[in-house]
């Protein structure tokens, strides 16, 4: 993986106070969630730097080795039995570098939120819950977490109480809702500050979900 990810960005139009790093799913790119920003109607939108990194292009085993943007290899349909753990760690480190870049601009870590869809949600959870400094929150959409065992040893105390928004479609035929719920149950059992939401949808995003994400981010990024 290249040390520097290419980025799609929406720059703040007023003083830069917050940052959102939003990770796309398998085969998509940084433009995938760019269009969601105006739909969120965030109170502090003008103060937020939105960063949508592009995953590197690499072969994906489950897709006959076809090259596409992917945060890690998908080795089999079960998602949890055989996992490209090394790839997950490598992508998490790339996201850590993006967090540090925002902090170097003077943005406190607690004003930086990680979000991701599907594979991107896996990386948002894995990177965020292991990050050594407190983050604002984590949004994991249509995602799961195959590294919950590692998290028991590697989880950051700084992010133990970080709010987590986890959401899934009950009709999802790409990432089974049972797989996502198992990740939620594991994090809930570890007493993370996590909330579950489900919607009548497939492997996608719906209007009601966008409204709930908006409320979540607005609760974290607001004027004092």
PDB file of C-alpha atoms in Angstrom:
ATOM      1  CA  UNK A   1       0.000   0.000   0.000  1.00  0.00           C
ATOM      2  CA  UNK A   2       1.347   3.484  -0.823  1.00  0.00           C
ATOM      3  CA  UNK A   3       2.247   5.501   2.252  1.00  0.00           C
ATOM      4  CA  UNK A   4       0.033   8.374   1.093  1.00  0.00           C
ATOM      5  CA  UNK A   5      -3.589   7.769   0.080  1.00  0.00           C
ATOM      6  CA  UNK A   6      -5.142   9.899  -2.645  1.00  0.00           C
ATOM      7  CA  UNK A   7      -8.056  11.927  -1.321  1.00  0.00           C
ATOM      8  CA  UNK A   8     -11.369  13.463  -2.269  1.00  0.00           C
ATOM      9  CA  UNK A   9     -11.883  16.475  -0.028  1.00  0.00           C
ATOM     10  CA  UNK A  10     -14.515  19.051   0.881  1.00  0.00           C
ATOM     11  CA  UNK A  11     -12.719  21.934   2.517  1.00  0.00           C
ATOM     12  CA  UNK A  12     -14.276  24.021   5.296  1.00  0.00           C
ATOM     13  CA  UNK A  13     -15.670  27.388   4.187  1.00  0.00           C
ATOM     14  CA  UNK A  14     -15.184  28.943   7.647  1.00  0.00           C
ATOM     15  CA  UNK A  15     -12.684  28.305  10.451  1.00  0.00           C
ATOM     16  CA  UNK A  16     -11.514  24.675  10.400  1.00  0.00           C
ATOM     17  CA  UNK A  17     -12.644  23.155  13.725  1.00  0.00           C
ATOM     18  CA  UNK A  18     -13.584  19.553  12.904  1.00  0.00           C
ATOM     19  CA  UNK A  19     -12.576  16.773  10.535  1.00  0.00           C
ATOM     20  CA  UNK A  20     -14.481  13.755   9.205  1.00  0.00           C
ATOM     21  CA  UNK A  21     -12.578  10.907   7.546  1.00  0.00           C
ATOM     22  CA  UNK A  22     -15.087   8.773   5.621  1.00  0.00           C
ATOM     23  CA  UNK A  23     -14.071   5.445   4.060  1.00  0.00           C
ATOM     24  CA  UNK A  24     -15.845   3.909   1.066  1.00  0.00           C
ATOM     25  CA  UNK A  25     -16.701   0.257   0.495  1.00  0.00           C
ATOM     26  CA  UNK A  26     -15.180  -2.406  -1.755  1.00  0.00           C
ATOM     27  CA  UNK A  27     -14.823  -1.358  -5.392  1.00  0.00           C
ATOM     28  CA  UNK A  28     -16.040   2.197  -4.803  1.00  0.00           C
ATOM     29  CA  UNK A  29     -13.889   5.305  -4.347  1.00  0.00           C
ATOM     30  CA  UNK A  30     -13.672   8.536  -2.391  1.00  0.00           C
ATOM     31  CA  UNK A  31     -16.446  10.129  -4.427  1.00  0.00           C
ATOM     32  CA  UNK A  32     -18.943   7.510  -3.225  1.00  0.00           C
ATOM     33  CA  UNK A  33     -20.037   9.404  -0.109  1.00  0.00           C
ATOM     34  CA  UNK A  34     -19.063  12.908  -1.214  1.00  0.00           C
ATOM     35  CA  UNK A  35     -22.667  13.620  -2.166  1.00  0.00           C
ATOM     36  CA  UNK A  36     -24.001  12.742   1.287  1.00  0.00           C
ATOM     37  CA  UNK A  37     -22.519  15.870   2.884  1.00  0.00           C
ATOM     38  CA  UNK A  38     -25.269  18.359   1.915  1.00  0.00           C
ATOM     39  CA  UNK A  39     -27.934  15.782   2.853  1.00  0.00           C
ATOM     40  CA  UNK A  40     -26.620  15.646   6.426  1.00  0.00           C
ATOM     41  CA  UNK A  41     -27.541  19.306   7.120  1.00  0.00           C
ATOM     42  CA  UNK A  42     -24.825  19.569   9.748  1.00  0.00           C
ATOM     43  CA  UNK A  43     -24.902  22.602  12.012  1.00  0.00           C
ATOM     44  CA  UNK A  44     -21.124  22.991  11.792  1.00  0.00           C
ATOM     45  CA  UNK A  45     -20.767  21.996   8.122  1.00  0.00           C
ATOM     46  CA  UNK A  46     -18.826  25.175   7.312  1.00  0.00           C
ATOM     47  CA  UNK A  47     -16.225  24.267   9.954  1.00  0.00           C
ATOM     48  CA  UNK A  48     -15.714  20.640   8.883  1.00  0.00           C
ATOM     49  CA  UNK A  49     -12.963  19.275   6.650  1.00  0.00           C
ATOM     50  CA  UNK A  50     -14.402  16.186   4.943  1.00  0.00           C
ATOM     51  CA  UNK A  51     -11.804  13.682   3.773  1.00  0.00           C
ATOM     52  CA  UNK A  52     -12.802  10.743   1.581  1.00  0.00           C
ATOM     53  CA  UNK A  53      -9.659   8.637   0.999  1.00  0.00           C
ATOM     54  CA  UNK A  54      -9.343   6.297  -1.961  1.00  0.00           C
ATOM     55  CA  UNK A  55      -8.437   2.735  -1.018  1.00  0.00           C
ATOM     56  CA  UNK A  56      -5.507   1.329  -3.008  1.00  0.00           C
ATOM     57  CA  UNK A  57      -6.223  -0.795  -6.076  1.00  0.00           C
ATOM     58  CA  UNK A  58      -5.400  -4.433  -5.350  1.00  0.00           C
ATOM     59  CA  UNK A  59      -6.548  -7.948  -6.332  1.00  0.00           C
ATOM     60  CA  UNK A  60      -9.612  -9.219  -4.451  1.00  0.00           C
ATOM     61  CA  UNK A  61      -9.674 -12.999  -4.039  1.00  0.00           C
ATOM     62  CA  UNK A  62     -13.457 -13.388  -3.803  1.00  0.00           C
ATOM     63  CA  UNK A  63     -13.811 -11.519  -7.123  1.00  0.00           C
ATOM     64  CA  UNK A  64     -11.492 -13.940  -8.968  1.00  0.00           C
ATOM     65  CA  UNK A  65      -8.473 -11.785  -8.228  1.00  0.00           C
ATOM     66  CA  UNK A  66      -9.879  -8.799 -10.089  1.00  0.00           C
ATOM     67  CA  UNK A  67      -8.118  -5.565  -9.161  1.00  0.00           C
ATOM     68  CA  UNK A  68     -10.270  -2.891  -7.540  1.00  0.00           C
ATOM     69  CA  UNK A  69     -10.153  -0.372  -4.742  1.00  0.00           C
ATOM     70  CA  UNK A  70     -10.091  -2.344  -1.525  1.00  0.00           C
ATOM     71  CA  UNK A  71      -9.016  -1.661   2.048  1.00  0.00           C
ATOM     72  CA  UNK A  72      -8.051  -5.336   2.425  1.00  0.00           C
ATOM     73  CA  UNK A  73      -8.508  -8.598   0.560  1.00  0.00           C
ATOM     74  CA  UNK A  74     -11.803 -10.490   0.916  1.00  0.00           C
ATOM     75  CA  UNK A  75     -10.742 -14.131   1.031  1.00  0.00           C
ATOM     76  CA  UNK A  76     -14.125 -15.873   1.251  1.00  0.00           C
ATOM     77  CA  UNK A  77     -17.824 -15.101   1.505  1.00  0.00           C
ATOM     78  CA  UNK A  78     -18.046 -15.981   5.196  1.00  0.00           C
ATOM     79  CA  UNK A  79     -16.094 -12.711   5.904  1.00  0.00           C
ATOM     80  CA  UNK A  80     -15.149 -13.863   9.405  1.00  0.00           C
ATOM     81  CA  UNK A  81     -13.632 -17.331   9.061  1.00  0.00           C
ATOM     82  CA  UNK A  82     -10.652 -16.440   6.871  1.00  0.00           C
ATOM     83  CA  UNK A  83      -9.578 -12.825   7.182  1.00  0.00           C
ATOM     84  CA  UNK A  84      -6.850 -10.640   5.641  1.00  0.00           C
ATOM     85  CA  UNK A  85      -5.842  -9.333   9.062  1.00  0.00           C
ATOM     86  CA  UNK A  86      -2.541  -7.935   7.781  1.00  0.00           C
ATOM     87  CA  UNK A  87      -4.430  -5.873   5.196  1.00  0.00           C
ATOM     88  CA  UNK A  88      -6.770  -4.494   7.864  1.00  0.00           C
ATOM     89  CA  UNK A  89      -3.823  -3.389  10.008  1.00  0.00           C
ATOM     90  CA  UNK A  90      -2.057  -1.814   7.011  1.00  0.00           C
ATOM     91  CA  UNK A  91      -5.119   0.234   6.053  1.00  0.00           C
ATOM     92  CA  UNK A  92      -5.693   1.247   9.677  1.00  0.00           C
ATOM     93  CA  UNK A  93      -2.161   2.652   9.809  1.00  0.00           C
ATOM     94  CA  UNK A  94      -2.842   4.657   6.634  1.00  0.00           C
ATOM     95  CA  UNK A  95      -5.927   6.138   8.335  1.00  0.00           C
ATOM     96  CA  UNK A  96      -3.865   6.851  11.456  1.00  0.00           C
ATOM     97  CA  UNK A  97      -1.584   8.965   9.261  1.00  0.00           C
ATOM     98  CA  UNK A  98      -4.595  10.940   7.999  1.00  0.00           C
ATOM     99  CA  UNK A  99      -5.672  11.573  11.599  1.00  0.00           C
ATOM    100  CA  UNK A 100      -2.182  12.799  12.441  1.00  0.00           C
ATOM    101  CA  UNK A 101      -2.197  15.113   9.409  1.00  0.00           C
ATOM    102  CA  UNK A 102      -5.377  16.751  10.695  1.00  0.00           C
ATOM    103  CA  UNK A 103      -3.903  17.051  14.179  1.00  0.00           C
ATOM    104  CA  UNK A 104      -0.802  18.686  12.649  1.00  0.00           C
ATOM    105  CA  UNK A 105      -3.162  21.374  11.311  1.00  0.00           C
ATOM    106  CA  UNK A 106      -4.219  22.118  14.885  1.00  0.00           C
ATOM    107  CA  UNK A 107      -7.405  20.011  15.020  1.00  0.00           C
ATOM    108  CA  UNK A 108      -7.669  18.185  18.371  1.00  0.00           C
ATOM    109  CA  UNK A 109      -8.107  14.428  18.015  1.00  0.00           C
ATOM    110  CA  UNK A 110     -11.421  14.688  19.895  1.00  0.00           C
ATOM    111  CA  UNK A 111     -12.713  16.822  17.000  1.00  0.00           C
ATOM    112  CA  UNK A 112     -11.956  14.103  14.424  1.00  0.00           C
ATOM    113  CA  UNK A 113     -14.623  11.554  13.478  1.00  0.00           C
ATOM    114  CA  UNK A 114     -14.101   8.319  11.547  1.00  0.00           C
ATOM    115  CA  UNK A 115     -16.874   6.939   9.353  1.00  0.00           C
ATOM    116  CA  UNK A 116     -17.021   4.078   6.913  1.00  0.00           C
ATOM    117  CA  UNK A 117     -19.313   1.913   4.815  1.00  0.00           C
ATOM    118  CA  UNK A 118     -18.897  -1.887   4.604  1.00  0.00           C
ATOM    119  CA  UNK A 119     -15.120  -2.540   4.344  1.00  0.00           C
ATOM    120  CA  UNK A 120     -14.600   1.116   5.201  1.00  0.00           C
ATOM    121  CA  UNK A 121     -16.649   0.653   8.358  1.00  0.00           C
ATOM    122  CA  UNK A 122     -14.418  -2.247   9.386  1.00  0.00           C
ATOM    123  CA  UNK A 123     -11.366   0.010   9.098  1.00  0.00           C
ATOM    124  CA  UNK A 124     -13.117   2.890  10.896  1.00  0.00           C
ATOM    125  CA  UNK A 125     -13.870   0.597  13.851  1.00  0.00           C
ATOM    126  CA  UNK A 126     -10.508  -1.176  13.850  1.00  0.00           C
ATOM    127  CA  UNK A 127      -8.454   2.022  13.535  1.00  0.00           C
ATOM    128  CA  UNK A 128     -10.655   4.170  15.751  1.00  0.00           C
ATOM    129  CA  UNK A 129     -10.907   1.841  18.728  1.00  0.00           C
ATOM    130  CA  UNK A 130      -7.153   1.247  18.712  1.00  0.00           C
ATOM    131  CA  UNK A 131      -6.157   4.900  18.181  1.00  0.00           C
ATOM    132  CA  UNK A 132      -4.119   6.163  21.166  1.00  0.00           C
ATOM    133  CA  UNK A 133      -5.830   9.563  21.407  1.00  0.00           C
ATOM    134  CA  UNK A 134      -9.530  10.289  22.008  1.00  0.00           C
ATOM    135  CA  UNK A 135     -11.621  10.666  18.851  1.00  0.00           C
ATOM    136  CA  UNK A 136     -14.988  12.405  18.478  1.00  0.00           C
ATOM    137  CA  UNK A 137     -16.876   9.310  17.347  1.00  0.00           C
ATOM    138  CA  UNK A 138     -17.083   6.394  14.924  1.00  0.00           C
ATOM    139  CA  UNK A 139     -19.767   5.662  12.315  1.00  0.00           C
ATOM    140  CA  UNK A 140     -19.842   2.084  10.956  1.00  0.00           C
ATOM    141  CA  UNK A 141     -22.442   1.515   8.228  1.00  0.00           C
ATOM    142  CA  UNK A 142     -23.290  -1.946   6.853  1.00  0.00           C
ATOM    143  CA  UNK A 143     -20.064  -3.164   8.437  1.00  0.00           C
ATOM    144  CA  UNK A 144     -18.717  -5.868  10.729  1.00  0.00           C
ATOM    145  CA  UNK A 145     -15.521  -6.371  12.749  1.00  0.00           C
ATOM    146  CA  UNK A 146     -13.377  -9.493  12.328  1.00  0.00           C
ATOM    147  CA  UNK A 147     -10.739  -8.227  14.802  1.00  0.00           C
ATOM    148  CA  UNK A 148     -12.746  -8.110  18.033  1.00  0.00           C
ATOM    149  CA  UNK A 149     -10.373 -10.597  19.675  1.00  0.00           C
ATOM    150  CA  UNK A 150      -7.363  -8.404  18.902  1.00  0.00           C
ATOM    151  CA  UNK A 151      -9.280  -5.407  20.213  1.00  0.00           C
ATOM    152  CA  UNK A 152      -9.499  -6.998  23.663  1.00  0.00           C
ATOM    153  CA  UNK A 153      -5.724  -6.663  23.941  1.00  0.00           C
ATOM    154  CA  UNK A 154      -5.120  -3.651  21.700  1.00  0.00           C
ATOM    155  CA  UNK A 155      -8.111  -1.392  22.380  1.00  0.00           C
ATOM    156  CA  UNK A 156      -7.184   2.155  23.365  1.00  0.00           C
ATOM    157  CA  UNK A 157      -8.310   3.328  26.786  1.00  0.00           C
ATOM    158  CA  UNK A 158      -8.602   6.813  25.268  1.00  0.00           C
ATOM    159  CA  UNK A 159     -11.446   5.626  23.005  1.00  0.00           C
ATOM    160  CA  UNK A 160     -13.185   3.311  25.433  1.00  0.00           C
ATOM    161  CA  UNK A 161     -16.062   5.778  25.838  1.00  0.00           C
ATOM    162  CA  UNK A 162     -16.048   7.156  22.292  1.00  0.00           C
ATOM    163  CA  UNK A 163     -19.605   7.140  20.851  1.00  0.00           C
ATOM    164  CA  UNK A 164     -20.104   4.541  18.122  1.00  0.00           C
ATOM    165  CA  UNK A 165     -22.987   4.606  15.626  1.00  0.00           C
ATOM    166  CA  UNK A 166     -23.476   1.197  14.008  1.00  0.00           C
ATOM    167  CA  UNK A 167     -26.193   0.708  11.371  1.00  0.00           C
ATOM    168  CA  UNK A 168     -27.251  -2.065   9.002  1.00  0.00           C
ATOM    169  CA  UNK A 169     -29.889  -3.053   6.482  1.00  0.00           C
ATOM    170  CA  UNK A 170     -31.991  -6.014   7.504  1.00  0.00           C
ATOM    171  CA  UNK A 171     -32.144  -7.112   3.835  1.00  0.00           C
ATOM    172  CA  UNK A 172     -28.354  -6.890   3.315  1.00  0.00           C
ATOM    173  CA  UNK A 173     -27.196  -9.813   1.149  1.00  0.00           C
ATOM    174  CA  UNK A 174     -23.547  -8.679   1.008  1.00  0.00           C
ATOM    175  CA  UNK A 175     -22.742  -8.377   4.706  1.00  0.00           C
ATOM    176  CA  UNK A 176     -25.301 -10.491   6.570  1.00  0.00           C
ATOM    177  CA  UNK A 177     -26.950  -8.594   9.401  1.00  0.00           C
ATOM    178  CA  UNK A 178     -26.063 -11.501  11.728  1.00  0.00           C
ATOM    179  CA  UNK A 179     -22.357 -10.833  11.041  1.00  0.00           C
ATOM    180  CA  UNK A 180     -22.776  -7.161  11.885  1.00  0.00           C
ATOM    181  CA  UNK A 181     -24.878  -7.906  14.958  1.00  0.00           C
ATOM    182  CA  UNK A 182     -22.187 -10.295  16.225  1.00  0.00           C
ATOM    183  CA  UNK A 183     -19.674  -7.432  16.042  1.00  0.00           C
ATOM    184  CA  UNK A 184     -22.096  -5.103  17.827  1.00  0.00           C
ATOM    185  CA  UNK A 185     -22.755  -7.702  20.538  1.00  0.00           C
ATOM    186  CA  UNK A 186     -19.017  -8.225  21.061  1.00  0.00           C
ATOM    187  CA  UNK A 187     -18.371  -4.467  21.387  1.00  0.00           C
ATOM    188  CA  UNK A 188     -21.418  -4.047  23.602  1.00  0.00           C
ATOM    189  CA  UNK A 189     -20.184  -6.868  25.845  1.00  0.00           C
ATOM    190  CA  UNK A 190     -16.868  -5.017  26.142  1.00  0.00           C
ATOM    191  CA  UNK A 191     -18.985  -2.053  27.321  1.00  0.00           C
ATOM    192  CA  UNK A 192     -18.144   0.292  24.478  1.00  0.00           C
ATOM    193  CA  UNK A 193     -20.487   3.265  24.062  1.00  0.00           C
ATOM    194  CA  UNK A 194     -22.202   1.788  20.994  1.00  0.00           C
ATOM    195  CA  UNK A 195     -25.727   2.145  19.587  1.00  0.00           C
ATOM    196  CA  UNK A 196     -27.345  -0.159  17.024  1.00  0.00           C
ATOM    197  CA  UNK A 197     -29.704   0.954  14.232  1.00  0.00           C
ATOM    198  CA  UNK A 198     -31.291  -1.174  11.522  1.00  0.00           C
ATOM    199  CA  UNK A 199     -33.347  -0.253   8.486  1.00  0.00           C
ATOM    200  CA  UNK A 200     -35.511  -1.906   5.849  1.00  0.00           C
ATOM    201  CA  UNK A 201     -32.858  -1.755   3.138  1.00  0.00           C
ATOM    202  CA  UNK A 202     -30.187  -3.816   1.403  1.00  0.00           C
ATOM    203  CA  UNK A 203     -26.419  -3.088   1.302  1.00  0.00           C
ATOM    204  CA  UNK A 204     -26.937   0.636   0.942  1.00  0.00           C
ATOM    205  CA  UNK A 205     -27.874   3.839   2.754  1.00  0.00           C
ATOM    206  CA  UNK A 206     -31.418   5.167   3.273  1.00  0.00           C
ATOM    207  CA  UNK A 207     -32.940   8.560   4.097  1.00  0.00           C
ATOM    208  CA  UNK A 208     -33.886   7.610   7.660  1.00  0.00           C
ATOM    209  CA  UNK A 209     -30.327   6.421   8.280  1.00  0.00           C
ATOM    210  CA  UNK A 210     -28.896   9.700   6.929  1.00  0.00           C
ATOM    211  CA  UNK A 211     -31.149  11.598   9.337  1.00  0.00           C
ATOM    212  CA  UNK A 212     -29.887   9.504  12.257  1.00  0.00           C
ATOM    213  CA  UNK A 213     -26.234   9.974  11.187  1.00  0.00           C
ATOM    214  CA  UNK A 214     -26.906  13.716  11.012  1.00  0.00           C
ATOM    215  CA  UNK A 215     -28.272  13.762  14.569  1.00  0.00           C
ATOM    216  CA  UNK A 216     -25.279  11.732  15.757  1.00  0.00           C
ATOM    217  CA  UNK A 217     -22.687  14.044  14.210  1.00  0.00           C
ATOM    218  CA  UNK A 218     -24.587  17.165  15.277  1.00  0.00           C
ATOM    219  CA  UNK A 219     -24.498  15.874  18.863  1.00  0.00           C
ATOM    220  CA  UNK A 220     -20.690  15.726  18.627  1.00  0.00           C
ATOM    221  CA  UNK A 221     -19.841  18.769  16.488  1.00  0.00           C
ATOM    222  CA  UNK A 222     -21.657  21.805  17.787  1.00  0.00           C
ATOM    223  CA  UNK A 223     -20.909  25.298  19.001  1.00  0.00           C
ATOM    224  CA  UNK A 224     -20.137  25.570  22.700  1.00  0.00           C
TER     225      UNK A 224
END
